[in-house]
Amino acid sequence: MKTNEYEVTEKQINKFRERGYNDDLLPKTKDRRNMGMGNFFTLWMGSIHNIPNYAAVGGFLFLGLSPINVMLAVFLSAFFVSAFMALNGIVGSKYGIPFAMHLRSAYGNWGAKLPGFLRGCVAAIAWFGLQTYTGSLALLIMLGKIWPGFLHIGGSTKFFGISIPGLIAFTIFWILNVLVGIGGGGILNKFTAILSPLIYVVFGGMAIWAIWGAGGLGPILSYHINPTSHVNPIWVYFIIFNSVIAVWAAPGTSVSDFTQNAKSTRVQVIGQTLGLSLGYLIFAFSSVVILIGGSIHYHIQEWNVLNIVERWDNFPAVIICMAVFLLTTISTNATGNIIPAGYQLTALFPKKLNYKSGVLIASAISFLIMPWKLMENSDSIFIFLNAIGAVLGPVAGVMIANYFFIHKRREDLDDLYMDLNTNNKEVLYHGVNKEAYAATVIALVLSLSGQFISAMDIISDVSWFVGFGSAFLIYLGLKKLTSRKVLETVDVDE
């Protein structure tokens, strides 16, 4: 893959700094690009094995596919995810720029504010709070196993809708997530390097237990679940593809926050592709085996992996498994939520905030929104999160189309890092890219149409693909149309 990494000079860095940009937004110099292939290989390992993903696989089993077909569909999804992550990360790895500046290159310096706010603030902060609360449930189980009396602290007293033990567990886990977030990519690299071997050991061990508990792999692979609806099996594959890639809509959109630190484009492309492929191979097998094997062993249909682990009578095994689930949730929260939120708040207020202060503000908001209250009404939560996901599909479509086909894999850093006080409309990235906004809005309407028009409900099953693909094509079409009008005007004037 020809990329020709751009090496920014100290002279350029100083010039951009004088224009009002803080260090978190500046392009990374060669000596600061310290993430190699191994770092990218392990980067997303923990994010795959989180509690909501296991719950999603439980839902996939009700779509009518056999267990082995569910495994295959989940594994194949990794190729869509890795292609998306690697391609959208090329801008970051080539120029060393973060997501906020990558977004500006597609939407303009003013136009980038709305999609940036939706990704880096609304979606990231909401997901951070919800993921923290989900992980705190695992911590609550762990603390209850270690100290049974902990679960009875405060009796039936509730504080803003959450029990005292639940609030303590949430607060402890929230602090751990914030500390990793403040550490940024450097801490995360060390964190994922430790976590990845644990994933192999723990989830491999859980899969072995599930096979033993079910009486062998045969009963698991032949396990039958009555589907909730009858859908063409091929279409079910695409439903699973869409669901899996939608999980990565947010981190995939802002992946430049990580690839800006890559030693080269080659290492991030190969590292992410191999890491996600191997990660999903392990996850596809272990998730299906653990959920079905646990259900067979306990003679129930249990699709919450925490409830299965909680039933174990082996105290050390419960503690170790819950600890790994906590670590994977922290990894997910750091890579997909709090780090992007910190950078985006910095981009919105470059003269007042830096990365660490952005993380602290985002973390505080995630606590104040009381995510445990949001989870009391699952319908409103999923409507909100699906709406954010629907926005990010079109945003990603515009970003990739813009870099590869409109800018033809070239960015002008001097124009991109324009003076923050400039009103010069001749600057390439100044103002709002109207075609990008039009494509995003039209694609958003299309991707959400299945929610409101019964005749188009099939779109809901592949909403991310519809949003991404339609934004990609509409944006290219609008750009071609407007450039032709400019040429025609020039011809007339001449």
mmCIF file with all atom_site columns, N, CA and C in Angstrom, residues 16 19 38 77 144 162 201 237 288 335 380 396 410 419 429-430:
data_model
loop_
_atom_site.group_PDB
_atom_site.id
_atom_site.type_symbol
_atom_site.label_atom_id
_atom_site.label_alt_id
_atom_site.label_comp_id
_atom_site.label_asym_id
_atom_site.label_entity_id
_atom_site.label_seq_id
_atom_site.pdbx_PDB_ins_code
_atom_site.Cartn_x
_atom_site.Cartn_y
_atom_site.Cartn_z
_atom_site.occupancy
_atom_site.B_iso_or_equiv
_atom_site.pdbx_formal_charge
_atom_site.auth_seq_id
_atom_site.auth_comp_id
_atom_site.auth_asym_id
_atom_site.auth_atom_id
_atom_site.pdbx_PDB_model_num
ATOM 1  N N  . PHE A 1 16  ? 2.183   26.162  13.852 1.00 0.00 ? 16  PHE A N  1
ATOM 2  C CA . PHE A 1 16  ? 0.806   25.788  14.194 1.00 0.00 ? 16  PHE A CA 1
ATOM 3  C C  . PHE A 1 16  ? 0.504   26.130  15.647 1.00 0.00 ? 16  PHE A C  1
ATOM 4  N N  . ARG A 1 19  ? -0.392  29.631  16.065 1.00 0.00 ? 19  ARG A N  1
ATOM 5  C CA . ARG A 1 19  ? -1.740  29.932  15.560 1.00 0.00 ? 19  ARG A CA 1
ATOM 6  C C  . ARG A 1 19  ? -2.832  29.578  16.572 1.00 0.00 ? 19  ARG A C  1
ATOM 7  N N  . GLY A 1 38  ? 2.726   -4.522  17.032 1.00 0.00 ? 38  GLY A N  1
ATOM 8  C CA . GLY A 1 38  ? 2.254   -5.240  18.215 1.00 0.00 ? 38  GLY A CA 1
ATOM 9  C C  . GLY A 1 38  ? 1.244   -4.445  19.001 1.00 0.00 ? 38  GLY A C  1
ATOM 10 N N  . SER A 1 77  ? -17.473 -10.929 10.258 1.00 0.00 ? 77  SER A N  1
ATOM 11 C CA . SER A 1 77  ? -17.709 -9.507  10.521 1.00 0.00 ? 77  SER A CA 1
ATOM 12 C C  . SER A 1 77  ? -16.408 -8.762  10.765 1.00 0.00 ? 77  SER A C  1
ATOM 13 N N  . GLY A 1 144 ? -19.362 -9.040  46.083 1.00 0.00 ? 144 GLY A N  1
ATOM 14 C CA . GLY A 1 144 ? -20.304 -9.873  46.827 1.00 0.00 ? 144 GLY A CA 1
ATOM 15 C C  . GLY A 1 144 ? -19.754 -11.254 47.128 1.00 0.00 ? 144 GLY A C  1
ATOM 16 N N  . ILE A 1 162 ? -30.168 4.080   42.784 1.00 0.00 ? 162 ILE A N  1
ATOM 17 C CA . ILE A 1 162 ? -29.194 2.992   42.815 1.00 0.00 ? 162 ILE A CA 1
ATOM 18 C C  . ILE A 1 162 ? -28.896 2.630   44.268 1.00 0.00 ? 162 ILE A C  1
ATOM 19 N N  . VAL A 1 201 ? -6.126  -16.846 27.984 1.00 0.00 ? 201 VAL A N  1
ATOM 20 C CA . VAL A 1 201 ? -6.172  -17.831 29.067 1.00 0.00 ? 201 VAL A CA 1
ATOM 21 C C  . VAL A 1 201 ? -7.573  -17.963 29.649 1.00 0.00 ? 201 VAL A C  1
ATOM 22 N N  . TYR A 1 237 ? -26.999 -13.251 7.953  1.00 0.00 ? 237 TYR A N  1
ATOM 23 C CA . TYR A 1 237 ? -25.565 -12.969 7.963  1.00 0.00 ? 237 TYR A CA 1
ATOM 24 C C  . TYR A 1 237 ? -25.322 -11.464 7.882  1.00 0.00 ? 237 TYR A C  1
ATOM 25 N N  . VAL A 1 288 ? -20.202 -18.171 21.725 1.00 0.00 ? 288 VAL A N  1
ATOM 26 C CA . VAL A 1 288 ? -21.263 -19.143 21.434 1.00 0.00 ? 288 VAL A CA 1
ATOM 27 C C  . VAL A 1 288 ? -21.135 -20.363 22.339 1.00 0.00 ? 288 VAL A C  1
ATOM 28 N N  . THR A 1 335 ? -10.531 3.081   24.730 1.00 0.00 ? 335 THR A N  1
ATOM 29 C CA . THR A 1 335 ? -10.315 3.199   23.290 1.00 0.00 ? 335 THR A CA 1
ATOM 30 C C  . THR A 1 335 ? -11.504 3.817   22.567 1.00 0.00 ? 335 THR A C  1
ATOM 31 N N  . SER A 1 380 ? -35.829 3.878   25.423 1.00 0.00 ? 380 SER A N  1
ATOM 32 C CA . SER A 1 380 ? -35.315 5.219   25.147 1.00 0.00 ? 380 SER A CA 1
ATOM 33 C C  . SER A 1 380 ? -33.806 5.205   24.954 1.00 0.00 ? 380 SER A C  1
ATOM 34 N N  . ALA A 1 396 ? -18.726 8.585   8.619  1.00 0.00 ? 396 ALA A N  1
ATOM 35 C CA . ALA A 1 396 ? -17.589 7.783   8.174  1.00 0.00 ? 396 ALA A CA 1
ATOM 36 C C  . ALA A 1 396 ? -17.556 7.668   6.652  1.00 0.00 ? 396 ALA A C  1
ATOM 37 N N  . ARG A 1 410 ? -4.294  13.316  -0.203 1.00 0.00 ? 410 ARG A N  1
ATOM 38 C CA . ARG A 1 410 ? -3.377  14.411  0.100  1.00 0.00 ? 410 ARG A CA 1
ATOM 39 C C  . ARG A 1 410 ? -4.091  15.446  0.957  1.00 0.00 ? 410 ARG A C  1
ATOM 40 N N  . ASP A 1 419 ? -5.047  29.712  10.979 1.00 0.00 ? 419 ASP A N  1
ATOM 41 C CA . ASP A 1 419 ? -5.139  30.580  12.145 1.00 0.00 ? 419 ASP A CA 1
ATOM 42 C C  . ASP A 1 419 ? -6.557  30.496  12.699 1.00 0.00 ? 419 ASP A C  1
ATOM 43 N N  . TYR A 1 429 ? -9.910  24.562  3.932  1.00 0.00 ? 429 TYR A N  1
ATOM 44 C CA . TYR A 1 429 ? -10.738 23.896  4.930  1.00 0.00 ? 429 TYR A CA 1
ATOM 45 C C  . TYR A 1 429 ? -11.598 24.870  5.729  1.00 0.00 ? 429 TYR A C  1
ATOM 46 N N  . HIS A 1 430 ? -11.685 26.105  5.270  1.00 0.00 ? 430 HIS A N  1
ATOM 47 C CA . HIS A 1 430 ? -12.433 27.111  6.016  1.00 0.00 ? 430 HIS A CA 1
ATOM 48 C C  . HIS A 1 430 ? -13.941 26.935  5.838  1.00 0.00 ? 430 HIS A C  1
#
